Coordinates of C-alpha atoms and ligand atoms in Angstrom, one line a residue:
M1179 CA 1.8 -3.5 -9.6
C1180 CA -0.1 -4.8 -12.6
G1181 CA -3.6 -3.5 -13.1
I1182 CA -6.7 -4.8 -14.8
I1183 CA -9.7 -3.2 -16.3
G1184 CA -12.5 -4.8 -18.3
Y1185 CA -15.6 -3.3 -19.8
C1186 CA -18.8 -4.8 -21.2
G1187 CA -21.8 -2.6 -22.2
P1188 CA -23.3 -0.3 -24.8
R1189 CA -20.6 2.4 -24.8
P1190 CA -17.3 2.5 -26.9
A1191 CA -14.9 0.4 -24.8
A1192 CA -11.6 1.9 -25.7
P1193 CA -11.9 5.3 -24.0
I1194 CA -13.3 3.6 -20.8
L1195 CA -10.4 1.2 -20.8
I1196 CA -7.8 3.9 -21.3
E1197 CA -9.4 6.0 -18.5
G1198 CA -9.4 3.0 -16.3
L1199 CA -5.7 2.3 -17.0
R1200 CA -4.9 5.9 -16.1
R1201 CA -6.6 5.5 -12.8
L1202 CA -4.5 2.4 -12.2
E1203 CA -1.2 4.2 -13.1
Y1204 CA -0.5 4.9 -9.5
R1205 CA 0.0 1.2 -8.8
G1206 CA 3.3 1.4 -10.8
Y1207 CA 3.7 -0.1 -14.3
D1208 CA 6.1 -0.3 -17.2
S1209 CA 3.8 -1.1 -20.2
A1210 CA 0.2 -1.0 -21.1
G1211 CA -2.3 -2.4 -23.5
I1212 CA -5.9 -3.0 -24.4
A1213 CA -7.9 -5.5 -26.5
V1214 CA -11.2 -4.5 -27.9
G1215 CA -13.8 -6.8 -29.5
R1216 CA -16.2 -6.0 -32.3
D1217 CA -17.9 -8.1 -35.0
N1218 CA -16.3 -11.4 -34.0
A1219 CA -12.8 -9.9 -34.1
L1220 CA -10.3 -8.6 -31.5
T1221 CA -8.0 -5.6 -31.9
V1222 CA -5.0 -5.6 -29.5
I1223 CA -2.8 -2.6 -29.0
K1224 CA 0.0 -2.7 -26.4
R1225 CA 3.2 -0.8 -25.9
A1226 CA 6.1 -0.7 -23.5
G1227 CA 6.3 2.5 -21.5
K1228 CA 3.5 4.9 -20.5
I1229 CA -0.1 4.7 -21.4
S1230 CA 0.4 7.7 -23.5
N1231 CA 2.4 5.5 -25.9
L1232 CA -1.0 3.9 -26.8
R1233 CA -2.2 7.3 -28.0
G1234 CA -2.3 7.5 -31.8
H1235 CA -3.2 3.9 -31.9
V1236 CA -6.3 4.1 -29.7
T1237 CA -8.9 6.6 -30.7
P1238 CA -12.2 7.4 -29.0
E1239 CA -13.9 6.3 -32.2
M1240 CA -12.2 2.9 -32.1
P1241 CA -15.1 0.4 -32.6
G1242 CA -15.9 -2.1 -30.0
I1243 CA -18.1 -2.1 -26.9
I1244 CA -16.3 -4.8 -25.0
G1245 CA -12.7 -5.0 -24.0
I1246 CA -9.9 -5.6 -21.5
G1247 CA -6.9 -3.5 -20.5
H1248 CA -3.8 -3.9 -18.5
T1249 CA -0.9 -2.1 -16.9
R1250 CA 2.1 -4.4 -16.5
W1251 CA 4.8 -4.4 -13.9
A1252 CA 7.5 -6.7 -15.3
T1253 CA 8.2 -10.0 -13.5
H1254 CA 8.9 -12.6 -16.2
G1255 CA 10.5 -11.0 -19.3
G1256 CA 11.7 -7.5 -20.0
V1257 CA 9.8 -4.3 -20.7
T1258 CA 8.8 -4.8 -24.3
D1259 CA 5.8 -4.4 -26.5
E1260 CA 5.5 -8.2 -26.9
N1261 CA 5.6 -8.8 -23.1
A1262 CA 2.9 -6.2 -22.5
H1263 CA -0.7 -7.6 -22.0
P1264 CA -3.2 -8.5 -23.3
H1265 CA -1.8 -11.8 -24.6
T1266 CA -3.6 -13.7 -27.3
D1267 CA -3.7 -17.3 -28.5
G1268 CA -2.4 -18.3 -31.9
S1269 CA -5.6 -17.6 -33.6
G1270 CA -6.0 -14.2 -32.2
K1271 CA -9.5 -15.0 -31.0
I1272 CA -8.7 -15.1 -27.3
A1273 CA -7.2 -12.3 -25.3
I1274 CA -6.3 -12.3 -21.7
V1275 CA -4.9 -10.0 -19.0
H1276 CA -3.3 -11.4 -15.9
N1277 CA -2.1 -10.1 -12.6
G1278 CA 0.0 -12.4 -10.4
I1279 CA 2.6 -15.1 -11.1
I1280 CA 2.1 -18.5 -12.7
E1281 CA 4.6 -20.6 -10.8
N1282 CA 4.3 -23.7 -13.0
Y1283 CA 4.4 -21.8 -16.2
Q1284 CA 7.6 -23.4 -17.4
P1285 CA 6.3 -27.0 -17.5
L1286 CA 3.1 -25.8 -19.0
K1287 CA 4.9 -23.8 -21.6
D1288 CA 7.2 -26.7 -22.4
R1289 CA 4.2 -28.9 -23.0
L1290 CA 2.5 -26.3 -25.2
L1291 CA 5.8 -25.8 -27.2
A1292 CA 6.0 -29.6 -27.7
E1293 CA 2.5 -29.4 -29.1
G1294 CA 3.7 -26.8 -31.6
V1295 CA 2.3 -23.7 -30.0
H1296 CA 4.1 -20.5 -30.9
F1297 CA 4.8 -18.1 -28.1
A1298 CA 5.0 -14.4 -28.8
S1299 CA 6.3 -13.2 -25.4
E1300 CA 8.6 -14.2 -22.6
T1301 CA 5.9 -13.9 -20.0
D1302 CA 4.4 -16.5 -17.7
S1303 CA 0.9 -15.0 -18.5
E1304 CA 0.9 -16.0 -22.2
V1305 CA 0.4 -19.7 -21.3
I1306 CA -3.1 -18.8 -20.1
A1307 CA -4.2 -17.7 -23.6
H1308 CA -2.8 -20.9 -25.2
L1309 CA -4.3 -23.2 -22.5
L1310 CA -7.6 -21.5 -23.0
A1311 CA -7.4 -22.1 -26.7
G1312 CA -6.8 -25.8 -26.1
F1313 CA -9.8 -26.1 -23.8
Y1314 CA -12.2 -23.9 -25.7
R1315 CA -15.2 -25.8 -27.0
G1316 CA -17.7 -22.9 -27.5
D1317 CA -17.8 -22.0 -23.8
L1318 CA -15.2 -19.5 -22.4
E1319 CA -16.3 -19.9 -18.8
A1320 CA -15.7 -23.6 -19.0
A1321 CA -12.4 -23.1 -20.7
V1322 CA -11.3 -20.7 -18.0
K1323 CA -12.2 -23.2 -15.3
E1324 CA -10.2 -26.0 -16.9
T1325 CA -7.2 -23.6 -17.4
V1326 CA -7.1 -22.3 -13.9
S1327 CA -7.3 -25.9 -12.6
L1328 CA -3.9 -26.5 -14.2
I1329 CA -2.3 -23.3 -12.9
K1330 CA -0.3 -23.0 -9.7
G1331 CA 0.4 -19.6 -8.4
T1332 CA -1.5 -16.4 -8.1
Y1333 CA -3.8 -14.9 -10.6
G1334 CA -6.5 -12.3 -11.3
I1335 CA -7.5 -13.0 -14.9
V1336 CA -9.9 -11.5 -17.3
A1337 CA -10.4 -13.3 -20.7
M1338 CA -12.5 -12.6 -23.8
H1339 CA -13.2 -14.6 -26.9
S1340 CA -14.2 -13.1 -30.3
D1341 CA -16.8 -15.9 -30.8
E1342 CA -18.6 -14.8 -27.6
P1343 CA -18.6 -11.1 -28.3
G1344 CA -20.6 -9.9 -25.3
R1345 CA -18.8 -11.8 -22.6
L1346 CA -15.9 -11.4 -20.2
V1347 CA -14.8 -14.1 -17.9
G1348 CA -12.7 -13.4 -14.8
A1349 CA -11.1 -15.7 -12.2
R1350 CA -9.2 -15.0 -9.1
N1351 CA -6.6 -16.7 -6.9
G1352 CA -4.6 -14.4 -4.6
S1353 CA -4.8 -11.4 -6.9
P1354 CA -7.7 -9.0 -6.5
L1355 CA -10.6 -8.8 -8.9
V1356 CA -13.7 -6.7 -8.4
L1357 CA -16.9 -6.5 -10.5
G1358 CA -18.4 -3.0 -10.9
V1359 CA -22.2 -3.3 -11.5
G1360 CA -23.3 -0.3 -13.6
E1361 CA -26.6 0.6 -15.4
G1362 CA -26.7 -1.8 -18.2
E1363 CA -22.9 -2.1 -18.2
M1364 CA -20.3 -4.1 -16.2
F1365 CA -16.7 -3.5 -15.2
L1366 CA -14.0 -5.9 -14.0
A1367 CA -11.0 -4.4 -12.4
S1368 CA -8.2 -5.2 -10.1
D1369 CA -8.9 -2.1 -8.0
V1370 CA -12.0 -0.1 -7.4
T1371 CA -10.2 3.2 -8.3
A1372 CA -10.4 2.1 -11.9
I1373 CA -14.2 2.0 -11.9
I1374 CA -15.6 4.4 -9.3
A1375 CA -16.0 7.1 -12.0
H1376 CA -18.7 4.8 -13.4
T1377 CA -20.2 2.9 -10.5
R1378 CA -20.0 2.5 -6.7
Q1379 CA -21.8 -0.9 -6.7
V1380 CA -19.1 -3.6 -6.4
I1381 CA -18.8 -7.3 -5.9
Y1382 CA -15.5 -8.6 -4.6
I1383 CA -14.5 -11.9 -6.3
E1384 CA -12.9 -14.4 -3.9
D1385 CA -10.2 -16.9 -4.4
G1386 CA -11.4 -19.9 -6.3
E1387 CA -14.3 -18.1 -7.9
V1388 CA -15.0 -17.5 -11.6
I1389 CA -17.2 -14.7 -12.9
S1390 CA -18.9 -14.6 -16.2
V1391 CA -20.1 -11.2 -17.2
T1392 CA -22.3 -9.6 -19.9
G1393 CA -23.4 -6.0 -20.0
R1394 CA -26.6 -6.9 -18.2
D1395 CA -25.8 -9.7 -15.8
Y1396 CA -23.2 -11.8 -14.1
R1397 CA -22.8 -15.3 -12.8
T1398 CA -20.3 -16.4 -10.1
T1399 CA -19.4 -20.0 -9.7
D1400 CA -16.6 -22.1 -8.1
L1401 CA -14.4 -24.3 -10.1
R1402 CA -16.8 -27.2 -9.7
D1403 CA -19.6 -25.1 -11.3
N1404 CA -21.5 -24.5 -8.0
Q1405 CA -23.3 -21.2 -8.2
I1406 CA -22.2 -18.6 -5.6
V1407 CA -24.5 -15.9 -4.4
K1408 CA -22.6 -12.6 -4.0
H1409 CA -23.7 -9.5 -2.3
I1410 CA -23.1 -6.0 -3.7
D1411 CA -21.0 -3.7 -1.6
H1412 CA -21.1 0.1 -1.9
V1413 CA -17.8 1.9 -2.2
G1414 CA -17.7 5.0 0.0
W1415 CA -14.9 6.8 -1.8
E1416 CA -15.7 9.9 -3.7
L1417 CA -14.2 10.5 -7.2
E1418 CA -12.6 13.7 -6.0
E1419 CA -10.6 11.7 -3.6
I1420 CA -8.7 10.1 -6.4
E1421 CA -8.0 13.4 -8.1
K1422 CA -5.3 16.0 -7.3
A1423 CA -7.6 18.7 -6.0
G1424 CA -5.3 21.6 -7.0
F1425 CA -2.1 20.0 -5.7
T1426 CA 0.7 19.3 -8.1
H1427 CA 1.1 15.7 -7.0
F1428 CA -0.8 13.1 -5.1
M1429 CA 2.0 12.8 -2.6
E1430 CA 1.7 16.5 -1.8
K1431 CA -2.0 16.2 -1.5
E1432 CA -1.9 13.1 0.7
I1433 CA 0.7 14.7 3.0
H1434 CA -1.7 17.7 3.4
E1435 CA -4.6 15.4 4.0
Q1436 CA -3.1 13.9 7.2
P1437 CA -4.8 16.1 9.8
E1438 CA -8.2 15.1 8.3
A1439 CA -7.2 11.5 7.9
I1440 CA -6.2 11.3 11.5
R1441 CA -9.4 12.9 12.6
R1442 CA -11.3 10.4 10.5
A1443 CA -9.4 7.5 12.0
T1444 CA -10.5 8.6 15.5
T1445 CA -14.1 9.5 14.6
G1446 CA -16.5 7.6 16.8
R1447 CA -13.6 5.7 18.4
I1448 CA -12.9 7.7 21.5
D1449 CA -14.9 7.1 24.6
H1450 CA -14.5 10.3 26.7
E1451 CA -16.6 9.0 29.5
F1452 CA -14.1 6.2 30.3
A1453 CA -11.1 7.9 28.7
T1454 CA -10.5 5.0 26.4
G1455 CA -10.8 3.9 22.8
H1456 CA -13.5 2.0 21.1
L1457 CA -12.6 -0.2 18.2
G1458 CA -15.8 -2.2 17.3
G1459 CA -14.2 -4.3 14.6
L1460 CA -11.7 -6.1 16.9
N1461 CA -14.3 -8.9 17.5
L1462 CA -12.8 -9.5 21.0
S1463 CA -14.6 -9.2 24.3
N1464 CA -12.9 -7.3 27.1
R1465 CA -12.2 -10.6 28.8
E1466 CA -10.4 -11.9 25.7
L1467 CA -8.4 -8.6 25.5
L1468 CA -7.4 -9.0 29.1
E1469 CA -6.0 -12.4 28.4
I1470 CA -3.6 -11.2 25.7
N1471 CA 0.0 -11.2 26.9
R1472 CA 1.9 -10.6 23.7
V1473 CA 1.3 -8.7 20.5
K1474 CA 3.0 -9.3 17.1
I1475 CA 2.5 -7.0 14.2
L1476 CA 3.1 -8.3 10.7
A1477 CA 3.8 -5.7 8.0
A1478 CA 6.1 -4.6 5.2
G1479 CA 7.7 -1.3 4.2
T1480 CA 6.2 1.8 5.7
S1481 CA 3.5 -0.2 7.4
Y1482 CA 6.4 -2.1 9.2
H1483 CA 7.7 1.2 10.4
A1484 CA 4.2 2.0 11.7
A1485 CA 4.3 -1.3 13.4
M1486 CA 7.6 -0.5 15.1
V1487 CA 6.2 2.8 16.5
A1488 CA 3.2 0.8 17.7
S1489 CA 5.4 -1.6 19.5
Y1490 CA 6.8 1.3 21.6
V1491 CA 3.4 2.7 22.4
L1492 CA 1.9 -0.6 23.3
E1493 CA 4.8 -1.5 25.6
S1494 CA 4.9 1.9 27.0
I1495 CA 1.3 2.4 28.0
A1496 CA -0.2 -1.1 28.0
R1497 CA 2.9 -2.9 29.2
I1498 CA 2.3 -5.7 26.7
P1499 CA 5.4 -7.2 25.0
T1500 CA 5.0 -6.2 21.4
T1501 CA 7.1 -6.8 18.4
A1502 CA 7.0 -5.6 14.8
E1503 CA 7.7 -8.5 12.4
L1504 CA 8.7 -8.2 8.8
A1505 CA 6.0 -10.3 7.3
S1506 CA 8.3 -11.6 4.5
E1507 CA 10.7 -13.0 7.1
L1508 CA 8.2 -14.3 9.6
R1509 CA 6.3 -16.5 7.1
Y1510 CA 9.4 -18.7 6.5
R1511 CA 10.6 -18.8 10.0
N1512 CA 8.2 -21.5 11.1
P1513 CA 6.8 -18.9 13.5
I1514 CA 5.9 -19.9 17.0
V1515 CA 2.3 -19.1 17.5
E1516 CA 1.4 -19.0 21.2
R1517 CA -1.9 -19.1 23.0
N1518 CA -2.8 -15.6 24.3
S1519 CA -0.8 -13.9 21.6
L1520 CA -2.6 -11.4 19.4
Y1521 CA -1.4 -10.7 15.8
F1522 CA -2.0 -7.8 13.6
A1523 CA -1.5 -7.6 9.9
I1524 CA -1.1 -4.0 8.9
S1525 CA -1.3 -3.0 5.3
Q1526 CA -2.5 0.2 3.5
S1527 CA -3.5 -1.8 0.4
G1528 CA -4.6 -4.9 2.2
E1529 CA -3.1 -6.8 -0.7
T1530 CA 0.6 -7.0 0.1
A1531 CA 1.5 -10.6 -0.7
D1532 CA 4.2 -10.9 2.0
T1533 CA 1.8 -9.7 4.7
L1534 CA -1.1 -11.7 3.4
Y1535 CA 0.8 -15.0 3.4
A1536 CA 2.3 -14.4 6.8
M1537 CA -1.2 -13.7 8.1
R1538 CA -2.4 -17.0 6.6
E1539 CA 0.5 -18.9 8.1
V1540 CA -0.3 -17.6 11.6
Q1541 CA -4.0 -18.3 11.1
R1542 CA -3.1 -21.8 9.9
K1543 CA -1.4 -22.4 13.2
G1544 CA -4.4 -21.2 15.1
G1545 CA -3.3 -17.7 15.7
R1546 CA -5.8 -14.8 15.7
V1547 CA -4.9 -12.1 13.3
L1548 CA -6.6 -8.7 13.2
G1549 CA -6.2 -6.5 10.1
I1550 CA -5.4 -2.8 10.0
C1551 CA -6.1 -1.7 6.5
N1552 CA -7.0 1.3 4.4
V1553 CA -8.6 -0.3 1.4
V1554 CA -12.1 -1.5 2.2
G1555 CA -12.9 -5.0 1.0
S1556 CA -9.2 -5.8 0.5
T1557 CA -8.0 -9.4 0.9
I1558 CA -6.3 -8.9 4.3
A1559 CA -9.4 -7.0 5.6
R1560 CA -11.6 -9.8 4.5
E1561 CA -9.5 -12.7 5.6
S1562 CA -8.5 -11.3 9.0
D1563 CA -10.3 -12.3 12.2
G1564 CA -11.5 -8.8 12.7
G1565 CA -9.8 -5.4 12.6
V1566 CA -9.9 -1.8 12.0
Y1567 CA -10.2 0.4 8.8
I1568 CA -8.1 3.5 9.0
H1569 CA -10.3 5.4 6.6
S1570 CA -7.6 7.6 5.2
G1571 CA -9.3 7.6 1.8
P1572 CA -7.5 6.4 -1.3
E1573 CA -3.7 6.7 -1.2
I1574 CA -2.7 7.2 -4.8
A1575 CA 1.0 8.2 -4.6
V1576 CA 3.2 5.1 -4.5
A1577 CA 5.0 6.5 -1.5
S1578 CA 2.9 6.0 1.5
T1579 CA 2.3 9.0 3.7
K1580 CA -1.2 9.6 5.2
A1581 CA -1.7 5.8 5.6
F1582 CA 1.4 5.8 8.0
T1583 CA 0.0 8.4 10.4
S1584 CA -3.5 6.9 10.2
Q1585 CA -2.0 3.5 11.0
L1586 CA -0.3 5.0 14.0
T1587 CA -3.7 6.5 15.1
A1588 CA -5.4 3.1 15.0
F1589 CA -2.6 1.6 17.1
Y1590 CA -2.6 4.5 19.6
L1591 CA -6.3 3.8 20.1
F1592 CA -5.7 0.1 20.6
A1593 CA -2.8 0.8 23.0
L1594 CA -5.1 3.1 24.9
I1595 CA -7.8 0.4 25.2
M1596 CA -5.3 -2.1 26.4
G1597 CA -3.6 0.4 28.7
R1598 CA -6.9 1.4 30.3
M1599 CA -7.7 -2.2 31.0
R1600 CA -4.4 -2.5 32.8
D1601 CA -2.4 0.2 34.6
V1602 CA -3.4 3.4 32.9
S1603 CA -5.6 5.6 35.2
F1604 CA -8.6 7.6 34.1
E1605 CA -6.5 10.8 34.4
Q1606 CA -3.7 9.4 32.3
G1607 CA -6.1 8.0 29.7
A1608 CA -7.8 11.4 29.5
R1609 CA -4.5 13.1 29.0
F1610 CA -3.6 10.6 26.3
V1611 CA -6.9 11.3 24.5
E1612 CA -6.4 15.0 24.7
E1613 CA -2.9 14.7 23.3
L1614 CA -4.0 12.5 20.5
E1615 CA -6.9 14.8 19.6
S1616 CA -4.5 17.7 19.4
V1617 CA -2.2 16.0 16.9
P1618 CA -4.2 17.1 13.7
E1619 CA -4.1 20.7 14.7
K1620 CA -0.3 20.6 15.3
I1621 CA 0.2 18.9 12.0
E1622 CA -1.8 21.7 10.4
R1623 CA 0.6 24.2 11.9
I1624 CA 3.5 22.4 10.3
L1625 CA 1.7 22.3 7.0
A1626 CA 0.7 25.9 7.1
D1627 CA 4.2 27.1 6.1
T1628 CA 6.4 24.7 4.3
T1629 CA 8.8 27.3 2.8
R1630 CA 11.6 26.5 5.2
I1631 CA 11.4 22.8 4.3
Q1632 CA 11.4 23.7 0.6
D1633 CA 14.4 25.9 1.1
L1634 CA 16.2 23.1 2.9
A1635 CA 15.4 20.6 0.2
R1636 CA 16.7 23.0 -2.4
R1637 CA 20.0 23.0 -0.7
Y1638 CA 20.3 19.4 0.3
A1639 CA 18.9 17.7 -2.8
R1640 CA 22.4 17.7 -4.4
Y1641 CA 23.8 15.2 -1.9
D1642 CA 23.9 11.6 -2.9
N1643 CA 23.8 10.1 0.6
M1644 CA 22.1 11.0 3.8
L1645 CA 21.6 9.6 7.3
F1646 CA 18.4 9.9 9.4
L1647 CA 18.9 9.4 13.0
G1648 CA 16.5 9.1 15.9
R1649 CA 16.1 7.2 19.2
G1650 CA 13.4 5.4 21.1
I1651 CA 10.0 5.8 19.5
N1652 CA 11.5 8.1 16.9
Y1653 CA 14.0 5.5 15.7
P1654 CA 11.3 4.0 13.4
V1655 CA 10.5 7.6 12.3
A1656 CA 14.1 7.9 11.2
L1657 CA 13.8 4.6 9.2
E1658 CA 10.6 5.8 7.6
A1659 CA 12.2 9.2 6.7
A1660 CA 15.1 7.4 5.0
L1661 CA 12.7 5.1 3.1
K1662 CA 10.7 8.1 1.9
L1663 CA 13.7 10.0 0.7
K1664 CA 15.2 7.1 -1.2
E1665 CA 11.9 6.1 -2.8
V1666 CA 11.0 9.4 -4.3
S1667 CA 14.3 11.2 -4.8
Y1668 CA 16.6 8.3 -5.3
I1669 CA 19.1 9.8 -2.8
H1670 CA 20.7 7.0 -0.9
A1671 CA 19.5 7.3 2.6
E1672 CA 19.9 5.2 5.7
G1673 CA 17.9 5.3 8.9
Y1674 CA 19.7 4.4 12.2
S1675 CA 19.2 4.6 15.8
A1676 CA 21.3 7.7 16.7
A1677 CA 23.0 5.6 19.4
E1678 CA 24.1 3.0 16.8
I1679 CA 26.1 5.3 14.5
K1680 CA 29.2 5.0 16.7
H1681 CA 29.0 1.2 16.0
G1682 CA 29.8 1.6 12.3
P1683 CA 27.9 4.2 10.3
I1684 CA 29.9 7.1 11.7
A1685 CA 32.6 5.9 9.3
L1686 CA 30.4 7.4 6.5
I1687 CA 30.4 10.9 8.0
N1688 CA 32.1 13.6 6.0
E1689 CA 31.2 17.0 4.5
E1690 CA 29.3 15.2 1.7
T1691 CA 27.1 13.0 3.9
P1692 CA 24.6 15.1 5.9
S1693 CA 22.6 13.7 8.8
L1694 CA 19.1 14.6 9.9
F1695 CA 18.6 14.2 13.6
I1696 CA 15.2 13.8 15.2
V1697 CA 15.5 15.6 18.6
P1698 CA 12.3 15.8 20.6
D1699 CA 12.3 17.1 24.1
D1700 CA 12.0 13.6 25.6
G1701 CA 14.2 11.6 28.0
L1702 CA 16.8 10.8 25.3
R1703 CA 17.3 14.4 24.1
S1704 CA 20.6 15.0 25.8
K1705 CA 21.9 11.7 24.4
V1706 CA 20.8 12.6 20.9
I1707 CA 22.5 16.0 21.3
N1708 CA 25.7 14.2 22.1
N1709 CA 25.3 12.1 19.0
M1710 CA 24.9 15.3 17.0
K1711 CA 28.1 16.7 18.4
E1712 CA 29.9 13.5 17.4
V1713 CA 28.8 14.0 13.8
K1714 CA 29.7 17.7 13.9
A1715 CA 33.1 16.9 15.2
R1716 CA 33.7 14.8 12.0
Q1717 CA 32.7 17.6 9.6
G1718 CA 29.2 16.2 9.0
R1719 CA 26.5 18.6 8.2
V1720 CA 23.6 18.3 10.6
I1721 CA 19.9 19.1 10.1
A1722 CA 17.9 19.0 13.3
L1723 CA 14.3 18.3 13.6
A1724 CA 13.6 19.8 17.0
V1725 CA 10.9 21.2 19.2
E1726 CA 9.9 24.9 18.9
G1727 CA 12.2 27.1 21.1
D1728 CA 15.0 24.5 21.4
Q1729 CA 17.9 27.0 21.1
E1730 CA 20.5 24.6 22.3
V1731 CA 19.8 22.2 19.4
E1732 CA 19.5 25.1 17.0
A1733 CA 23.0 26.3 18.0
I1734 CA 24.6 23.0 17.3
A1735 CA 22.9 22.1 14.0
D1736 CA 23.6 23.7 10.7
D1737 CA 19.9 23.9 9.9
T1738 CA 16.9 23.3 12.1
L1739 CA 13.3 22.6 11.5
F1740 CA 10.8 23.0 14.3
V1741 CA 7.7 21.1 15.2
P1742 CA 5.1 22.1 17.9
R1743 CA 5.7 21.0 21.5
S1744 CA 3.9 17.8 22.4
S1745 CA 3.9 14.9 24.7
E1746 CA 6.6 12.3 24.1
L1747 CA 4.4 9.6 22.6
M1748 CA 2.9 12.0 20.0
Y1749 CA 6.2 13.1 18.4
P1750 CA 6.2 10.3 15.8
F1751 CA 3.3 12.0 14.1
L1752 CA 4.8 15.5 14.2
M1753 CA 8.4 14.5 13.3
T1754 CA 7.2 12.4 10.4
V1755 CA 5.4 15.1 8.5
P1756 CA 8.5 17.4 7.9
T1757 CA 10.5 14.4 6.7
Q1758 CA 7.7 13.5 4.2
L1759 CA 7.8 17.1 2.9
F1760 CA 11.6 17.1 2.8
A1761 CA 11.5 13.9 0.7
Y1762 CA 8.8 15.4 -1.6
Y1763 CA 10.7 18.6 -2.2
C1764 CA 14.0 16.9 -2.7
A1765 CA 12.3 14.7 -5.4
I1766 CA 10.9 17.8 -7.1
E1767 CA 14.3 19.5 -7.0
R1768 CA 15.8 16.4 -8.7
G1769 CA 13.1 16.2 -11.3
C1770 CA 11.9 12.8 -10.2
N1771 CA 8.5 11.3 -11.0
V1772 CA 7.2 11.8 -7.4
D1773 CA 4.0 9.9 -7.6
Q1774 CA 5.3 6.9 -9.6
P1775 CA 9.0 6.4 -8.6
R1776 CA 10.9 4.1 -10.9
N1777 CA 10.6 0.4 -10.2
L1778 CA 8.1 0.8 -7.5
A1779 CA 4.5 -0.5 -7.2
K1780 CA 1.8 0.7 -4.9
S1781 CA 0.4 -2.7 -4.1
V1782 CA 3.0 -5.4 -4.0
T1783 CA 1.1 -8.5 -4.8
V1784 CA 4.1 -10.8 -5.5
E1785 CA 6.4 -12.3 -3.0
Ligands
F6R1934 C1 6.6 3.0 1.1 C2 5.6 2.0 0.6 C3 5.8 0.6 0.8 C4 4.6 0.0 1.4 C5 4.8 -1.6 1.5 C6 3.6 -2.2 2.2 O1 6.3 4.3 0.8 O2 4.6 2.5 0.1 O3 7.0 0.3 1.5 O4 4.5 0.5 2.7 O5 4.8 -2.1 0.2 O6 2.4 -1.8 1.6 P1 1.0 -2.0 2.3 O7 0.9 -1.1 3.5 O8 0.0 -1.8 1.3 O9 1.0 -3.5 2.8

């Protein structure tokens, strides 16, 4: 979604802002702009479409050593030059960039219109610039505080005023903002990826805080002007991690990073002596863990599919009733929060509004929520009552891949801990550990030769509809496979339980609607084979994702992809990877923008 970058220091601002915006591209956007200040004047350049549309208007020589930039993902008002940020007040002295949604912008706008203020855009954000102008009496920080006191909704804001040429002021409520502390220069951004080329020293701004920044110092206060002492965090990510490293796309790179990401997610977290896991961040004693009799996992999108897989694993080996909950639904269901229930909020970005608000709702009712996040310092990670970082490294492609398998890894470790405290014996635990530790190497085998998957994608990318079918623990894998395909290739895809198709979806089957069946050698194999035959009998083409050497499945299917043999619970890892590659290659075949699919955003910070 929208991205923010601000710069204050001795260097020309424009190239730094443009570079920062490029690093934010992955979040998804539809327009971009910058405002640069010099000699008590601001220059604003903004365009609908890609950042490259700013080229020709922004030159490296463009004067100005302070500025703000923004990538917009439209919410209020269409994708136009006027609606792009930064927005200015009537005098052109104030410029602002804003992430989030101002819920009460209409009454505020009506009031400003009645006062004769002219609006240049249809956005909710523009009210901020005009409110600031009304409150400005020589102190931008004070004006920001008065402005945000009137605003209802979510915001990450950065403002500048041409009369205060060396200062940026930021404020946050529900939309991330981070300060990068450089050598004689400062950066404000919605996301550390925009600034780690310049500094790894960061300060996370919290809700209700306002930060006033010059090139040399910063001051953080609350809305009542109380000073807040902040500590500096060090970002562990390397710059290379947010670059493509020889791959054509980030999605491809991130699919290939999975073996390493899974290893990282388990590093230091397996206790071989007791054949169990060790997750220090849970902040729960063994006694407290023993008292848990229900687990609920809040999530959205791909993370929700990881939660579904997790529910099978937890129930299977720990025998704890577990449900995956769509965070967006749970929040408004007046959820029943029971004693001895444990909640997880699982989110790659740690900023997904649906998941964050559901987590807050559960916490408000006294529930304990642990976070499973990738982005260190993200809001969910900070507000949860403990949790686990999956450490997959930055995920830049909008479509989530490596985060999914790393999220599974974290849950498998949690399930092992809970299982070993209950019925799982040492021998069973040791076997589980061995199987989990063998997953990265098996994924490497799948990734070593992708030509068959590429060939398949070449032949199937022409279809407009596809079904993905799996059962048991691989049912959510089918859902995830369908989500991946539709996101990146725009092929309409549905995931179903293979058992369910006879209850309706089988009506879709004809020679133009292929089905991909996930057929591991588990207890449901013969039933899935029957489902495959039902589809074949109706002229449906069948791709099978089966286990090496399964000739029976190969003989039924039109095309078969194989994964290495494994234990039942580990197949979600192995079955997922070929479906990610299939989606990736189908998207390439169809000429889609793989890393930034249309209409999508990486971090969905609005409800
Ligand atoms: C799918 C995808 C989205 C996200 C969802 C939740 O490829 O990327 O469905 O999984 O928006 O995002 P996080 O995990 O950041 O909460």
